[in-house]
Amino acid sequence: MIKANNPKLQSWLDIPEGSDFPIQNIPFGIFKTKKQAPRVCTRIGDHVVDLAKMNDLGFFEGIDLPKNTLRNQYLNDFMALGKSTTRAVRDRISDLFNKRLRKWNAKEKADQFLHKVESVNMLLPVQVRDYTDFYSSIEHAKNVGAMFRDPKNALLPNWRHLPVGYHGRASSIIVSGTPIHRPKGQSKAKDATKPSFGPSRLLDFELEMAFVIGKSTELGDTVSTSKAEDYIFGMMLFNDWSARDIQAWEYVPLGPFLGKSFASTVSPWVVTLDAIDPFRVKGPKQSPKVLPYLEYEGDKNYDLNLSVDILPEEGKGKTVCQSNFKFMYWNMCQQLAHHTINGCNLNVGDMCASGTISGKNKNSYGSMLEITWRGSKPVTMPDGSERKFINDGDTVLMKGWCEKDGVRIGFGEASGKVLPVK
Amino acid sequence: MIKANNPKLQSWLDIPEGSDFPIQNIPFGIFKTKKQAPRVCTRIGDHVVDLAKMNDLGFFEGIDLPKNTLRNQYLNDFMALGKSTTRAVRDRISDLFNKRLRKWNAKEKADQFLHKVESVNMLLPVQVRDYTDFYSSIEHAKNVGAMFRDPKNALLPNWRHLPVGYHGRASSIIVSGTPIHRPKGQSKAKDATKPSFGPSRLLDFELEMAFVIGKSTELGDTVSTSKAEDYIFGMMLFNDWSARDIQAWEYVPLGPFLGKSFASTVSPWVVTLDAIDPFRVKGPKQSPKVLPYLEYEGDKNYDLNLSVDILPEEGKGKTVCQSNFKFMYWNMCQQLAHHTINGCNLNVGDMCASGTISGKNKNSYGSMLEITWRGSKPVTMPDGSERKFINDGDTVLMKGWCEKDGVRIGFGEASGKVLPVK
């Protein structure tokens, strides 16, 4: 257990109650200001902490941190330093902000490296190399299978034997707060003889978590479930925006393409696996027994609360989903062991998303497709209007947090507003 | 028409007859030597030409070429300079090597920038950002549909309305000459009740061409068919290695994943669209009429011969496929217009492959799956042995070339040897 996880730690910095970012979290991100180029930062309470400046001031003395890794548009070079270094940075930050220690006099120089979060721009923290999307929630897979195929055989034969996944588009992964335009494309109505072209009518979100690769492999290498966590630097909230009408027409036989590639929204903070370590829980029992390369030991799921709100342009919003990452049938270690079993190599900056995270209860379904059951049961908003899918002007807001023994480790927000078709 | 395309051009450098690389070609690549870090180069005849050194010697005077774009591990920065610059470089090289001009005295300094091709290592020329694989040969799609579904309804309903494509794995794209290990993974025999694990038994190639993006777009932008060629820097040979047994078990419902992501082999030379401009031909008639955003004007296919040889570890090889890029139903401009119609953004270094290029005749089928019709009609090799798919020790060698009026513009080779499972 690293020091930063101590629930008794308190900071000299004022941290609002219920903040996602106590000094037990210490996530990593990239910020810029009007005057200043992008830099690596962390967040404590309502402050963004400039780690490049702290390094200049000598606070990371004894840790081998090449300057350009912190004055950087992306976290990739920082992550590539390895967990022994990035852990040392996290522990040092914890000490520097610790109320009881104060031995480096960080508080006295705080105005040089602290920024109010409202005063900076948070950027996409990772240069995403390859992006893979899994499909690892059994409730989601069953819901989709029941809707589009056969409720009695909702799962396809391979589903319980391997974590089904597919390659996604990396270029269109954007940071929370970036608006998206409703995509246009081809779709075909059930009774039409040919497809038509226009704005998507069935724009949806998918509530997911993503993990980021911090250690590369060579082509031909495999990563076992027991070693997988060495390769996972941390996690983010992930909204896998989906245009259901475009997807339905295009996806046979080679999978989703333009129905997904117009945008995916991630939260700006990469929360380390170390930070959420105290929240490990057992995953669901897997039956039938998996093949040996997918077996694992220990608790690999996390009790991580998730929520989705729809916020209309005017009036009150509504929470449409409350789910939990612990529902995942396939865990991240299994996903990574499967991903590499054929020798596929990993790069620092690869991102793997979980697939929609749905639970058993209807209020835990992670997409409008499931929540409204293909639009047949619309959601009523506080102003009386209905939503089958997402309207122009709506903002979709995702949040995630672990909470136990008075400590809350949060992921911040993945938020995106839908603008009309461009 | 740019100057380099003049069929009458002759070089002072000795170019072997039948070479893929006359001074009408001037492709771009990356090489290194034992003493020297990676640099941008071109190839003329059997010589690799060090463009960084030529720049040092002042041969590109008047062209704005930042030094670091040529001393570089990848072509991305060079391509990003834009076609007006990269065309100027191509034209200048053509002049410098022109027998009649010789005004810059290039020949006199040739020993400073020429290397025998055998004496250098050719590297992967592009840092591949996103990689997309299309499925645009109608003969291939029909063959696969007939084999796995219904010969009478071999094409799925969407196939003639849009260029079906999916995202592929960028990290495992490797340069010609790099051996690959036979992948292992899950597969399920037809009569088995559960999957088994082991080396792929059905390792296949797919004969494809890939194009490389040289100009980026912003999220939300679209690229019309008439502008698409501005974004395509050039083309390469592409072997989309496929493990048919892994693919068959995993690919429903989200498409190919581990059956493809273990390796894809590209040729080391990016041949510019300018170089193959004289070889434009009409594409097949498209029926039914496509939607307006997929309509195009002019000749967008290319008469580009393709071949595949299987070379066993010992004994003679055999040409198992002779195909042509002109067979493509969907052309590159349509693929790119479709790819971006939802606002998906492009990065310099994105790669789009055509999908397997099969013709109508059996000797033009672009994969062993089709050539041997799922293994039912094995190929007999010169030593009497049979091939249903690719054996350990076999090298798969792809070649491509345009030829007309005594000028041959070739793509070199995409070659890869299959080693036993690691």
mmCIF file of C-alpha atoms in Angstrom, chain B residues 247-368:
data_model
loop_
_atom_site.group_PDB
_atom_site.id
_atom_site.type_symbol
_atom_site.label_atom_id
_atom_site.label_comp_id
_atom_site.label_asym_id
_atom_site.label_seq_id
_atom_site.Cartn_x
_atom_site.Cartn_y
_atom_site.Cartn_z
ATOM 1 C CA GLN B 247 -11.470 -14.690 -36.562
ATOM 2 C CA ALA B 248 -14.426 -17.021 -37.144
ATOM 3 C CA TRP B 249 -14.977 -17.617 -33.435
ATOM 4 C CA GLU B 250 -14.453 -14.069 -32.169
ATOM 5 C CA TYR B 251 -15.886 -11.753 -34.796
ATOM 6 C CA VAL B 252 -19.594 -11.814 -33.962
ATOM 7 C CA PRO B 253 -21.037 -9.257 -33.347
ATOM 8 C CA LEU B 254 -18.341 -6.542 -33.276
ATOM 9 C CA GLY B 255 -15.963 -7.524 -36.066
ATOM 10 C CA PRO B 256 -12.419 -8.888 -36.454
ATOM 11 C CA PHE B 257 -10.030 -8.385 -33.531
ATOM 12 C CA LEU B 258 -7.296 -10.882 -32.574
ATOM 13 C CA GLY B 259 -7.706 -12.703 -35.878
ATOM 14 C CA LYS B 260 -6.020 -9.683 -37.496
ATOM 15 C CA SER B 261 -4.188 -7.661 -34.840
ATOM 16 C CA PHE B 262 -1.108 -9.888 -34.540
ATOM 17 C CA ALA B 263 0.524 -8.326 -37.652
ATOM 18 C CA SER B 264 0.040 -6.481 -40.940
ATOM 19 C CA THR B 265 2.961 -6.108 -43.362
ATOM 20 C CA VAL B 266 3.531 -3.021 -45.519
ATOM 21 C CA SER B 267 6.082 -2.262 -48.220
ATOM 22 C CA PRO B 268 8.805 0.243 -47.236
ATOM 23 C CA TRP B 269 8.116 2.767 -50.026
ATOM 24 C CA VAL B 270 5.247 5.226 -50.107
ATOM 25 C CA VAL B 271 4.562 5.766 -53.804
ATOM 26 C CA THR B 272 2.890 9.136 -54.377
ATOM 27 C CA LEU B 273 -0.451 9.510 -56.114
ATOM 28 C CA ASP B 274 1.403 11.793 -58.542
ATOM 29 C CA ALA B 275 3.632 8.923 -59.629
ATOM 30 C CA ILE B 276 0.720 6.664 -60.555
ATOM 31 C CA ASP B 277 -1.377 9.434 -62.086
ATOM 32 C CA PRO B 278 -0.759 8.221 -65.693
ATOM 33 C CA PHE B 279 -2.293 4.855 -64.814
ATOM 34 C CA ARG B 280 -5.784 6.046 -63.914
ATOM 35 C CA VAL B 281 -8.655 3.975 -65.304
ATOM 36 C CA LYS B 282 -12.399 3.893 -64.915
ATOM 37 C CA GLY B 283 -13.801 1.867 -62.052
ATOM 38 C CA PRO B 284 -16.599 -0.715 -62.306
ATOM 39 C CA LYS B 285 -20.098 0.654 -62.860
ATOM 40 C CA GLN B 286 -21.826 1.067 -59.503
ATOM 41 C CA SER B 287 -25.396 -0.098 -59.334
ATOM 42 C CA PRO B 288 -27.651 0.921 -57.674
ATOM 43 C CA LYS B 289 -26.706 4.574 -57.915
ATOM 44 C CA VAL B 290 -24.823 5.715 -54.832
ATOM 45 C CA LEU B 291 -25.974 8.488 -52.491
ATOM 46 C CA PRO B 292 -24.814 11.975 -53.567
ATOM 47 C CA TYR B 293 -21.937 12.195 -51.078
ATOM 48 C CA LEU B 294 -20.401 9.097 -52.692
ATOM 49 C CA GLU B 295 -20.730 10.295 -56.310
ATOM 50 C CA TYR B 296 -17.476 11.187 -58.038
ATOM 51 C CA GLU B 297 -16.127 12.521 -61.321
ATOM 52 C CA GLY B 298 -13.174 11.323 -63.345
ATOM 53 C CA ASP B 299 -11.149 8.134 -63.295
ATOM 54 C CA LYS B 300 -10.442 7.119 -59.724
ATOM 55 C CA ASN B 301 -9.216 3.557 -60.182
ATOM 56 C CA TYR B 302 -5.651 2.621 -61.115
ATOM 57 C CA ASP B 303 -4.341 -0.089 -63.416
ATOM 58 C CA LEU B 304 -1.983 -1.534 -60.847
ATOM 59 C CA ASN B 305 -0.859 -5.134 -61.203
ATOM 60 C CA LEU B 306 -0.554 -7.209 -58.055
ATOM 61 C CA SER B 307 0.922 -10.608 -57.336
ATOM 62 C CA VAL B 308 1.379 -12.938 -54.390
ATOM 63 C CA ASP B 309 4.042 -15.633 -54.160
ATOM 64 C CA ILE B 310 4.428 -18.305 -51.515
ATOM 65 C CA LEU B 311 8.098 -19.097 -50.963
ATOM 66 C CA PRO B 312 8.744 -22.195 -48.858
ATOM 67 C CA GLU B 313 11.862 -22.330 -46.677
ATOM 68 C CA GLU B 314 13.427 -24.720 -49.160
ATOM 69 C CA GLY B 315 12.729 -25.281 -52.838
ATOM 70 C CA LYS B 316 10.901 -23.209 -55.403
ATOM 71 C CA GLY B 317 8.140 -20.749 -54.752
ATOM 72 C CA LYS B 318 4.844 -20.347 -56.534
ATOM 73 C CA THR B 319 2.779 -17.393 -57.669
ATOM 74 C CA VAL B 320 -0.650 -18.071 -56.198
ATOM 75 C CA CYS B 321 -2.404 -14.822 -57.156
ATOM 76 C CA GLN B 322 -2.294 -12.247 -59.955
ATOM 77 C CA SER B 323 -4.763 -9.499 -59.321
ATOM 78 C CA ASN B 324 -5.211 -5.797 -60.102
ATOM 79 C CA PHE B 325 -6.171 -2.763 -58.043
ATOM 80 C CA LYS B 326 -8.459 -1.630 -60.872
ATOM 81 C CA PHE B 327 -10.987 -4.299 -59.822
ATOM 82 C CA MET B 328 -11.960 -2.272 -56.721
ATOM 83 C CA TYR B 329 -15.681 -1.495 -56.616
ATOM 84 C CA TRP B 330 -15.264 1.408 -54.197
ATOM 85 C CA ASN B 331 -12.387 3.782 -54.925
ATOM 86 C CA MET B 332 -10.173 5.590 -52.417
ATOM 87 C CA CYS B 333 -11.995 8.917 -52.845
ATOM 88 C CA GLN B 334 -15.296 7.272 -51.994
ATOM 89 C CA GLN B 335 -13.721 5.491 -49.036
ATOM 90 C CA LEU B 336 -12.373 8.753 -47.652
ATOM 91 C CA ALA B 337 -15.610 10.683 -48.261
ATOM 92 C CA HIS B 338 -17.495 7.945 -46.440
ATOM 93 C CA HIS B 339 -14.936 7.757 -43.616
ATOM 94 C CA THR B 340 -15.341 11.480 -42.851
ATOM 95 C CA ILE B 341 -19.055 11.974 -43.568
ATOM 96 C CA ASN B 342 -19.821 11.672 -39.837
ATOM 97 C CA GLY B 343 -17.165 14.258 -38.970
ATOM 98 C CA CYS B 344 -14.464 11.749 -38.022
ATOM 99 C CA ASN B 345 -11.151 13.639 -38.110
ATOM 100 C CA LEU B 346 -8.019 12.552 -39.978
ATOM 101 C CA ASN B 347 -4.423 12.703 -38.765
ATOM 102 C CA VAL B 348 -1.293 12.715 -40.883
ATOM 103 C CA GLY B 349 -0.152 9.105 -40.765
ATOM 104 C CA ASP B 350 -3.588 7.524 -40.828
ATOM 105 C CA MET B 351 -3.613 4.455 -43.029
ATOM 106 C CA CYS B 352 -6.572 3.021 -44.944
ATOM 107 C CA ALA B 353 -6.337 -0.397 -46.544
ATOM 108 C CA SER B 354 -8.518 -1.521 -49.411
ATOM 109 C CA GLY B 355 -9.595 -4.921 -48.195
ATOM 110 C CA THR B 356 -8.623 -8.050 -50.104
ATOM 111 C CA ILE B 357 -8.335 -7.341 -53.824
ATOM 112 C CA SER B 358 -9.815 -10.222 -55.780
ATOM 113 C CA GLY B 359 -10.782 -10.315 -59.437
ATOM 114 C CA LYS B 360 -13.307 -12.459 -61.257
ATOM 115 C CA ASN B 361 -10.862 -15.177 -62.267
ATOM 116 C CA LYS B 362 -9.744 -17.780 -59.789
ATOM 117 C CA ASN B 363 -6.089 -16.923 -60.340
ATOM 118 C CA SER B 364 -6.844 -13.391 -59.149
ATOM 119 C CA TYR B 365 -8.265 -14.299 -55.735
ATOM 120 C CA GLY B 366 -6.431 -12.366 -53.030
ATOM 121 C CA SER B 367 -6.439 -14.793 -50.084
ATOM 122 C CA MET B 368 -5.866 -18.498 -49.480
#
